Coordinates of C-alpha atoms in Angstrom, one line a residue:
Chain A
X72 CA 6.9 242.4 88.4
X73 CA 8.8 239.3 89.2
X74 CA 7.5 235.7 89.5
X75 CA 6.9 233.7 92.1
X76 CA 6.8 229.7 92.9
X77 CA 6.2 228.2 96.1
X78 CA 5.8 224.6 97.3
X79 CA 4.4 223.0 100.2
X80 CA 4.4 219.5 100.4
X81 CA 3.3 216.4 102.6
X82 CA 6.1 214.5 101.6
X83 CA 9.6 215.4 100.0
X84 CA 9.1 216.5 96.5
X85 CA 11.0 217.4 93.6
X86 CA 10.2 221.0 91.7
X87 CA 11.5 220.1 88.5
X88 CA 8.4 220.2 86.6
X89 CA 7.1 223.5 88.2
X90 CA 10.7 225.3 88.5
X91 CA 10.8 224.3 84.5
X92 CA 7.7 226.6 83.5
X93 CA 9.2 229.4 85.9
X94 CA 12.8 229.2 84.5
X95 CA 11.4 229.6 81.0
X96 CA 9.7 232.8 82.3
X97 CA 13.3 233.9 83.3
X98 CA 14.3 235.6 80.0
X99 CA 12.8 233.2 77.2
X100 CA 8.7 233.3 77.1
X101 CA 8.8 236.4 79.7
X102 CA 11.0 238.9 80.3
X103 CA 11.8 238.5 84.2
X104 CA 16.0 238.3 83.1
X105 CA 17.6 239.9 85.9
X106 CA 18.3 236.9 87.9
X107 CA 16.7 234.2 89.8
X108 CA 16.8 232.4 92.8
X109 CA 15.5 228.9 94.6
X110 CA 15.4 227.8 98.5
X111 CA 14.9 224.2 99.6
X112 CA 14.3 222.9 102.9
X113 CA 15.3 219.7 103.9
X114 CA 14.2 219.7 107.6
X115 CA 15.6 222.5 109.2
X116 CA 18.5 222.5 106.7
X117 CA 18.1 224.8 103.7
X118 CA 19.8 224.9 100.3
X119 CA 19.5 228.3 98.8
X120 CA 20.9 229.2 95.2
X121 CA 20.8 232.5 93.9
X122 CA 22.0 233.8 90.3
X123 CA 22.6 237.0 88.5
X124 CA 22.5 235.2 85.1
X125 CA 18.7 235.0 83.4
X126 CA 17.2 231.8 85.0
X127 CA 16.4 230.6 81.3
X128 CA 20.2 230.5 80.5
X129 CA 21.8 230.1 83.6
X130 CA 24.3 226.7 83.8
X131 CA 23.4 226.6 87.5
X132 CA 19.4 226.6 86.7
X133 CA 20.2 223.8 84.2
X134 CA 22.0 221.9 86.7
X135 CA 19.3 221.8 89.1
X136 CA 16.7 221.2 86.4
X137 CA 18.4 217.8 85.8
X138 CA 19.4 217.2 89.5
X139 CA 16.4 216.3 91.6
X140 CA 16.3 217.9 95.0
X141 CA 13.6 216.8 97.3
X142 CA 11.9 219.0 99.9
X143 CA 8.7 219.6 101.5
X144 CA 9.4 223.6 101.4
X145 CA 10.3 225.2 98.2
X146 CA 10.5 229.0 97.5
X147 CA 11.6 230.2 94.0
X148 CA 11.7 233.6 92.3
X149 CA 12.7 235.1 88.8
X150 CA 13.3 238.7 89.1
X151 CA 12.9 242.0 87.0
X152 CA 14.6 244.6 88.8
X153 CA 12.5 247.3 89.9
X154 CA 14.6 248.7 92.8
X155 CA 18.2 247.7 93.6
X156 CA 20.5 246.9 90.9
X157 CA 21.2 243.7 89.3
X158 CA 23.5 242.1 91.8
X159 CA 23.9 238.9 93.9
X160 CA 22.9 240.5 97.1
X161 CA 19.7 241.8 95.5
X162 CA 18.6 238.5 94.0
X163 CA 15.6 236.5 96.2
X164 CA 15.1 234.5 98.1
X165 CA 16.3 236.1 101.1
X166 CA 17.4 234.2 103.9
X167 CA 17.7 235.0 107.7
X168 CA 18.0 233.0 110.9
X169 CA 15.1 233.5 113.6
X170 CA 14.7 231.4 116.8
X171 CA 16.9 228.5 115.4
X172 CA 15.4 228.3 112.0
X173 CA 16.1 229.4 108.7
X174 CA 13.6 231.7 107.1
X175 CA 13.6 232.5 103.2
X176 CA 11.4 235.0 101.7
X177 CA 10.6 236.1 98.0
X178 CA 8.4 239.3 96.6
X179 CA 6.8 240.2 93.7
X180 CA 5.8 243.9 94.0
X181 CA 6.8 247.2 94.3
X182 CA 6.9 249.2 97.7
X183 CA 7.4 253.0 97.0
X184 CA 9.6 255.0 99.4
X185 CA 9.6 252.3 101.9
X186 CA 12.2 252.8 104.4
X187 CA 11.0 251.0 107.8
X188 CA 12.7 251.7 111.1
X189 CA 15.1 248.8 111.6
X190 CA 16.2 249.2 115.2
X191 CA 16.9 246.0 115.8
X192 CA 19.5 243.2 114.5
X193 CA 17.7 242.4 111.0
X194 CA 19.5 244.6 108.3
X195 CA 19.4 244.3 104.7
X196 CA 22.7 243.4 103.0
X197 CA 21.6 244.7 99.7
X198 CA 19.6 247.6 98.8
X199 CA 16.1 246.5 97.6
X200 CA 12.7 247.4 99.0
X201 CA 12.0 243.6 99.1
X202 CA 14.8 242.6 101.8
X203 CA 13.9 245.9 104.0
X204 CA 10.4 244.6 104.2
X205 CA 11.6 240.9 105.1
X206 CA 14.1 242.4 107.8
X207 CA 10.9 244.6 109.1
X208 CA 8.6 241.5 109.5
X209 CA 11.3 239.4 111.2
X210 CA 11.9 242.2 113.6
X211 CA 8.3 242.5 114.4
X212 CA 8.0 238.8 114.5
X213 CA 10.8 238.8 117.1
X214 CA 9.4 241.2 119.3
X215 CA 6.1 239.6 119.2
X216 CA 7.3 235.9 120.3
X217 CA 10.1 235.3 122.4
X218 CA 10.7 231.8 120.9
X219 CA 9.1 230.0 118.1
X220 CA 5.3 230.1 118.1
X221 CA 3.1 227.7 116.6
X222 CA 2.0 228.3 113.2
X223 CA -1.1 229.4 113.6
X224 CA 0.1 232.2 116.2
X225 CA 2.9 233.2 113.8
X226 CA 0.1 233.7 111.2
X227 CA -2.3 235.7 113.4
X228 CA 0.6 238.0 114.1
X229 CA 1.6 238.3 110.1
X230 CA -2.0 239.5 109.7
X231 CA -1.5 242.1 112.3
X232 CA 1.8 243.4 110.7
X233 CA 1.0 243.1 107.1
X234 CA -1.2 246.1 106.4
X235 CA 1.8 248.6 107.5
X236 CA 3.9 247.2 104.5
X237 CA 0.8 246.6 101.9
X238 CA 0.1 250.6 102.4
X239 CA 3.5 251.3 100.7
X240 CA 2.5 249.6 97.4
X241 CA 2.3 245.9 95.9
X242 CA 3.5 243.4 98.4
X243 CA 2.9 239.5 97.0
X244 CA 5.3 237.3 98.9
X245 CA 6.1 233.8 99.8
X246 CA 7.6 233.2 103.3
X247 CA 8.7 229.7 104.7
X248 CA 10.7 228.5 107.8
X249 CA 10.6 225.0 106.6
X250 CA 7.4 224.0 108.6
X251 CA 4.6 226.0 106.7
X252 CA 4.2 228.1 103.6
X253 CA 3.0 231.7 104.1
X254 CA 1.8 233.4 101.0
X255 CA 0.3 236.8 100.7
X256 CA -1.4 238.1 97.7
X257 CA -1.7 242.1 97.3
X258 CA -2.5 242.1 93.3
X259 CA -1.9 238.5 92.1
X260 CA -1.1 235.1 93.1
X261 CA -2.7 231.8 92.3
X262 CA -2.7 228.1 93.9
X263 CA -3.5 224.7 93.4
X264 CA -3.5 221.5 95.5
X265 CA -1.9 218.2 93.8
X266 CA -3.2 215.0 95.5
X267 CA -5.0 212.0 94.9
X268 CA -6.5 211.1 92.5
X269 CA -3.5 212.6 90.7
X270 CA -3.8 214.0 87.1
X271 CA -2.0 215.2 83.9
X272 CA -0.7 218.9 83.6
X273 CA 1.3 220.6 80.9
X274 CA 3.4 223.3 81.2
X275 CA 2.0 226.8 79.8
X276 CA 5.4 227.7 78.9
X277 CA 7.2 224.6 77.5
X278 CA 6.0 221.4 75.7
X279 CA 6.1 219.4 78.8
X280 CA 3.2 217.0 79.9
X281 CA 3.5 215.4 83.3
X282 CA 1.0 212.4 84.7
X283 CA 1.6 213.1 88.3
X284 CA -0.6 209.5 88.8
X285 CA 2.9 207.8 87.6
X286 CA 5.2 209.9 89.7
X287 CA 3.6 209.9 93.1
X288 CA 2.2 207.7 95.8
X289 CA -1.5 208.2 97.2
X290 CA -0.1 209.7 100.3
X291 CA 1.8 212.6 98.3
X292 CA 0.1 216.1 98.4
X293 CA 1.7 219.3 97.2
X294 CA 0.4 222.7 97.3
X295 CA 1.8 225.1 94.6
X296 CA 1.6 228.8 94.7
X297 CA 2.6 231.2 91.7
X298 CA 2.2 234.6 90.3
X299 CA 0.5 233.3 87.2
X300 CA -0.6 229.6 86.3
X301 CA 2.1 227.4 85.3
X302 CA -0.3 224.9 83.7
X303 CA -2.9 224.9 80.9
X304 CA -5.2 222.0 82.1
X305 CA -5.3 222.1 85.7
X306 CA -7.5 224.5 88.0
X307 CA -5.8 227.5 89.8
X308 CA -7.6 229.4 92.4
X309 CA -7.0 233.2 92.5
X310 CA -6.1 234.3 96.0
X311 CA -8.0 237.6 97.2
X312 CA -6.2 240.9 97.4
X313 CA -5.1 241.2 100.7
X314 CA -5.3 237.4 101.5
X315 CA -2.9 235.9 103.5
X316 CA -2.8 232.1 103.4
X317 CA -0.9 229.3 105.2
X318 CA 0.1 225.9 103.8
X319 CA 1.0 223.0 105.9
X320 CA 1.2 219.3 104.6
X321 CA 0.0 220.4 101.1
X322 CA -3.1 221.9 102.2
X323 CA -4.2 225.5 103.0
X324 CA -4.9 225.8 106.9
X325 CA -8.6 227.0 107.2
X326 CA -9.5 229.3 110.0
X327 CA -6.1 230.9 110.7
Chain B
X182 CA 38.7 215.8 111.8
X183 CA 37.7 217.7 108.8
X184 CA 39.5 219.6 106.2
X185 CA 39.4 223.4 105.5
X186 CA 39.9 225.5 102.5
X187 CA 40.2 229.5 102.3
X188 CA 40.9 231.8 99.3
X189 CA 41.4 235.5 99.8
X190 CA 42.2 237.1 96.7
X191 CA 43.2 240.7 95.4
X192 CA 41.1 240.2 92.2
X193 CA 38.4 237.9 91.6
X194 CA 39.7 234.1 91.1
X195 CA 38.1 230.8 90.5
X196 CA 38.8 227.8 93.1
X197 CA 38.6 225.0 90.6
X198 CA 42.3 223.7 91.0
X199 CA 42.1 224.3 95.1
X200 CA 38.7 222.7 95.6
X201 CA 39.4 219.9 93.4
X202 CA 42.1 218.9 95.8
X203 CA 39.9 219.3 98.8
X204 CA 37.0 217.4 97.0
X205 CA 39.2 214.2 96.5
X206 CA 39.7 214.4 100.5
X207 CA 35.9 214.0 100.7
X208 CA 35.7 210.5 100.6
X209 CA 38.0 209.6 98.2
X210 CA 41.7 210.1 99.1
X211 CA 40.9 210.6 102.5
X212 CA 38.0 209.7 104.8
X213 CA 36.0 212.9 105.4
X214 CA 32.6 211.7 103.7
X215 CA 29.9 213.1 105.9
X216 CA 29.3 216.2 103.6
X217 CA 30.8 219.3 102.3
X218 CA 30.0 222.8 101.8
X219 CA 31.5 225.8 99.7
X220 CA 30.9 229.7 100.2
X221 CA 31.8 232.2 97.7
X222 CA 31.3 236.3 98.1
X223 CA 30.8 238.4 95.2
X224 CA 31.0 241.8 96.5
X225 CA 28.5 242.0 99.3
X226 CA 26.4 238.9 97.9
X227 CA 26.9 235.3 98.6
X228 CA 26.8 231.7 97.3
X229 CA 26.6 229.1 99.7
X230 CA 26.7 225.1 98.7
X231 CA 26.0 222.9 101.5
X232 CA 25.5 218.9 100.8
X233 CA 25.1 216.0 102.7
X234 CA 27.0 213.7 100.2
X235 CA 30.4 213.1 100.2
X236 CA 32.5 215.6 98.3
X237 CA 34.2 213.0 96.1
X238 CA 31.1 211.5 94.7
X239 CA 28.8 214.9 95.3
X240 CA 26.9 215.6 91.6
X241 CA 27.1 219.6 92.9
X242 CA 30.6 219.5 93.6
X243 CA 31.1 218.2 90.3
X244 CA 29.3 220.6 88.6
X245 CA 30.9 223.3 90.6
X246 CA 34.2 221.7 89.4
X247 CA 33.4 222.7 86.2
X248 CA 31.5 226.1 86.5
X249 CA 34.0 228.5 87.4
X250 CA 32.5 230.9 90.1
X251 CA 35.3 233.8 90.6
X252 CA 35.4 235.4 93.8
X253 CA 37.5 237.3 96.0
X254 CA 36.7 235.3 99.3
X255 CA 35.9 231.4 99.2
X256 CA 35.7 229.2 102.2
X257 CA 35.3 225.5 101.8
X258 CA 35.0 222.5 104.2
X259 CA 35.0 218.8 103.8
X260 CA 33.4 217.0 107.0
X261 CA 34.1 214.2 109.2
X262 CA 31.4 214.5 111.8
X263 CA 32.7 214.2 115.3
X264 CA 29.3 216.0 116.9
X265 CA 26.0 216.4 115.1
X266 CA 24.3 214.0 112.8
X267 CA 25.1 213.9 109.0
X268 CA 22.0 216.7 108.2
X269 CA 22.5 219.5 105.9
X270 CA 21.8 221.9 109.1
X271 CA 25.3 220.4 110.4
X272 CA 27.0 221.2 107.3
X273 CA 29.7 223.9 107.3
X274 CA 30.2 226.8 106.3
X275 CA 27.5 228.3 108.6
X276 CA 26.3 231.8 107.6
X277 CA 24.6 234.5 109.5
X278 CA 24.1 238.3 108.8
X279 CA 25.5 241.0 111.2
X280 CA 25.8 244.8 110.5
X281 CA 24.3 244.3 106.8
X282 CA 27.1 241.9 105.8
X283 CA 27.2 238.0 105.4
X284 CA 29.4 236.2 107.4
X285 CA 30.4 232.8 106.8
X286 CA 32.3 230.2 109.1
X287 CA 33.9 226.8 108.8
X288 CA 35.7 225.0 111.7
X289 CA 37.8 222.0 111.9
X290 CA 38.5 220.6 115.8
X291 CA 36.3 219.4 118.5
X292 CA 34.9 221.6 121.3
X293 CA 34.2 219.4 124.5
X294 CA 31.0 220.0 126.4
X295 CA 31.1 223.5 124.7
X296 CA 27.6 225.0 125.4
X297 CA 28.3 228.8 125.7
X298 CA 25.8 231.2 126.8
X299 CA 23.6 231.9 123.8
X300 CA 21.9 235.0 125.4
X301 CA 21.2 237.4 122.3
X302 CA 19.6 236.5 118.8
X303 CA 22.4 234.2 117.4
X304 CA 21.2 230.8 117.6
X305 CA 22.3 227.6 116.0
X306 CA 19.9 225.9 113.6
X307 CA 21.8 222.4 113.8
X308 CA 23.4 220.7 116.8
X309 CA 27.0 221.2 116.1
X310 CA 29.7 222.5 118.6
X311 CA 30.9 224.4 115.7
X312 CA 27.8 226.6 114.8
X313 CA 27.4 227.2 118.9
X314 CA 30.9 228.6 118.3
X315 CA 30.0 230.7 115.1
X316 CA 27.0 231.8 117.2
X317 CA 28.8 233.0 120.2
X318 CA 31.4 234.8 118.4
X319 CA 29.0 236.7 116.5
X320 CA 27.0 237.8 119.4
X321 CA 30.2 238.7 121.3
X322 CA 31.3 241.0 118.2
X323 CA 27.8 242.4 118.1
X324 CA 28.2 243.8 121.5
X325 CA 31.8 245.0 121.1
X326 CA 30.8 247.3 117.9
X327 CA 27.5 249.0 117.3
X328 CA 28.3 248.7 113.5
X329 CA 30.7 247.2 111.4
X330 CA 34.2 248.5 112.4
X331 CA 37.5 247.9 110.5
X332 CA 39.3 245.2 109.7
X333 CA 42.1 245.5 112.3
X334 CA 39.9 246.5 115.1
X335 CA 37.7 243.3 114.5
X336 CA 40.7 241.2 114.5
X337 CA 41.7 242.7 118.0
X338 CA 37.9 241.8 119.3
X339 CA 38.5 238.1 118.0
X340 CA 42.1 237.8 119.8
X341 CA 40.3 238.9 123.1
X342 CA 37.6 236.3 122.3
X343 CA 39.2 233.2 121.0
X344 CA 41.0 232.3 124.3
X345 CA 37.4 231.8 125.8
X346 CA 36.4 229.0 123.1
X347 CA 40.1 227.5 122.7
X348 CA 40.0 226.2 126.2
X349 CA 37.2 223.8 125.3
X350 CA 39.4 221.8 122.6
X351 CA 40.7 222.0 119.1
X352 CA 39.4 225.4 117.2
X353 CA 40.9 225.4 113.7
X354 CA 38.6 227.8 111.6
X355 CA 38.2 230.1 108.8
X356 CA 35.6 233.5 108.9
X357 CA 35.0 235.8 106.0
X358 CA 32.7 238.7 105.6
X359 CA 34.0 239.3 102.2
X360 CA 36.1 242.2 103.3
X361 CA 38.7 239.9 105.0
X362 CA 39.5 236.1 105.6
X363 CA 40.6 235.4 109.6
X364 CA 42.2 232.2 109.8
X365 CA 42.9 230.6 113.4
X366 CA 44.8 227.8 114.3
X367 CA 44.9 225.6 117.3
X368 CA 46.2 222.5 116.1
X369 CA 46.8 222.6 112.2
X370 CA 46.5 224.9 109.3
X371 CA 48.4 226.1 106.3
X372 CA 48.9 229.0 104.0
X373 CA 50.5 230.5 101.1
X374 CA 50.4 233.5 98.7
X375 CA 50.4 232.7 95.2
X376 CA 51.6 235.9 93.1
X377 CA 53.9 237.0 90.4
X378 CA 56.1 235.5 89.3
X379 CA 53.6 232.4 89.4
X380 CA 54.8 228.9 89.1
X381 CA 53.9 225.6 88.5
X382 CA 51.7 223.6 91.0
X383 CA 50.7 220.1 91.3
X384 CA 47.9 218.6 93.3
X385 CA 49.0 216.0 96.2
X386 CA 45.4 214.0 95.7
X387 CA 45.3 214.3 91.7
X388 CA 47.1 214.3 88.9
X389 CA 46.5 218.1 88.0
X390 CA 49.1 220.5 87.2
X391 CA 48.5 224.1 86.6
X392 CA 51.1 226.7 85.3
X393 CA 49.5 229.9 87.4
X394 CA 51.6 232.0 84.9
X395 CA 49.4 231.1 82.1
X396 CA 46.2 231.7 83.9
X397 CA 47.1 234.8 86.1
X398 CA 47.6 238.4 85.5
X399 CA 50.5 240.5 87.1
X400 CA 48.2 242.1 89.5
X401 CA 46.6 238.9 90.7
X402 CA 47.2 237.5 93.9
X403 CA 45.8 234.9 96.2
X404 CA 46.4 233.8 99.7
X405 CA 45.4 230.0 100.3
X406 CA 44.6 228.4 103.8
X407 CA 44.5 225.0 104.3
X408 CA 44.2 222.3 107.0
X409 CA 47.4 220.1 105.0
X410 CA 48.9 221.4 102.0
X411 CA 46.9 220.8 98.5
X412 CA 50.4 221.0 96.3
X413 CA 53.7 219.1 96.3
X414 CA 55.7 221.6 94.9
X415 CA 54.5 224.9 96.5
X416 CA 56.2 226.0 100.1
X417 CA 53.4 226.2 102.8
X418 CA 53.9 227.8 105.9
X419 CA 52.4 226.2 108.9
X420 CA 50.7 228.2 111.3
X421 CA 51.9 228.3 114.9
X422 CA 49.2 227.0 117.8
X423 CA 47.1 229.6 118.7
X424 CA 47.7 231.9 115.9
X425 CA 44.8 234.1 114.4
X426 CA 46.0 235.6 110.7
X427 CA 43.8 238.0 108.6
X428 CA 44.3 238.1 104.8
X429 CA 43.1 240.9 102.7
X430 CA 44.1 241.4 99.1
X431 CA 45.7 238.3 98.8
X432 CA 48.2 239.0 102.0
X433 CA 48.4 238.6 105.4
X434 CA 48.0 241.8 107.3
X435 CA 50.9 242.1 109.5
X436 CA 51.0 243.7 113.0
X437 CA 47.2 243.3 113.8

């Protein structure tokens, strides 16, 4: 099993505190040492970093910890390989372009004997179940909409598609196109919203406390989605099994 | 005008020396300060770094200068914006997936009023002439071949397609899928092959001399393609206008 981290923010925010907790789980406080990756949207632009080294010991991860990249949408992943060798092309997050937008996807879970019919132009580069699922989702989204639909429309289409993947195994994932963050739980996922009035938070995996009141403005707001809670003194909400949530401007969208 | 750098190597090689010369041109010894990017293939996997800061002063570029990423195919670009704002989505190299392979493209030139008919699934994320040309090339390659063809077949198809873009303006580009490096010159491009017996080389833009005999094995070989020569004491060969060359295992392929 891998570990996921997603941020959806009302204003560009750096992920140093949360990424630091995740990074420790990549080979230091936990056993997810088979590579890691992180994607940052800047408007329509994207920075994607992937690495086969364990996140806890990767020079690139250490550089990113010190170098504050601010973004409204961030997806990170530390990998414990279940299917597919430890190679760069099997490292999450995966990225494709659809409707003139980058799409980024990271998966935690295990899809057994999952060989979807990929008859369109989305084909995997590596050999993971995860990238096959991502390609199938994009293929079906592209068939359902001729151009970029609204976030609620996309959410409805995803809800219709997900049961076809979920029946093959566990399928916790994060997906973003820089406009919204979709988070789907099949076995394990948690989230919280950090907003005014901001409080302290202390990482579980490292001796680091942040007073978010000191580093944020009142208009700032961030939704954080993770596999297991990153901090010991914040209130995390568990997703229900089978739940798909979509986050916009740092808040879950209700009713979609 | 921008500056291009491409490496095609018989064995995984780091680009620190050549990238260092290019980096200086990104805002220090030359005026290409509108962002930069570099892509490294590792087998089928890809690392792509893009940044809006000037290469000469970018913390990310400085980190990469110190951190040796070895690769058989590297494409780098420092940008002087002609069309499209200085934004991350307008920063070269661009990347797409076709036939289960990453494709990376960087352009130096200016295509006037170039609005190709993009009727398939390759659409630009940003608003540069360069990304439109890349999308059009991939669209036409995908129409010409149902699955990944051989390098000579791809080269023939590219040769047929290029006049349709070239008539819109200057179109120097580098293209790679991790198997070969295609380099097309419309106005300015140079190359050399570094191989046994290796010699010294001194950068033009920085006081740095390397003795390649000390850092290479006899089986190593690298073709280096650049806009203008990077070193003062190596023999660079200028491309002819309209010439397309393809490099495999550190050598230009003849007769294709």
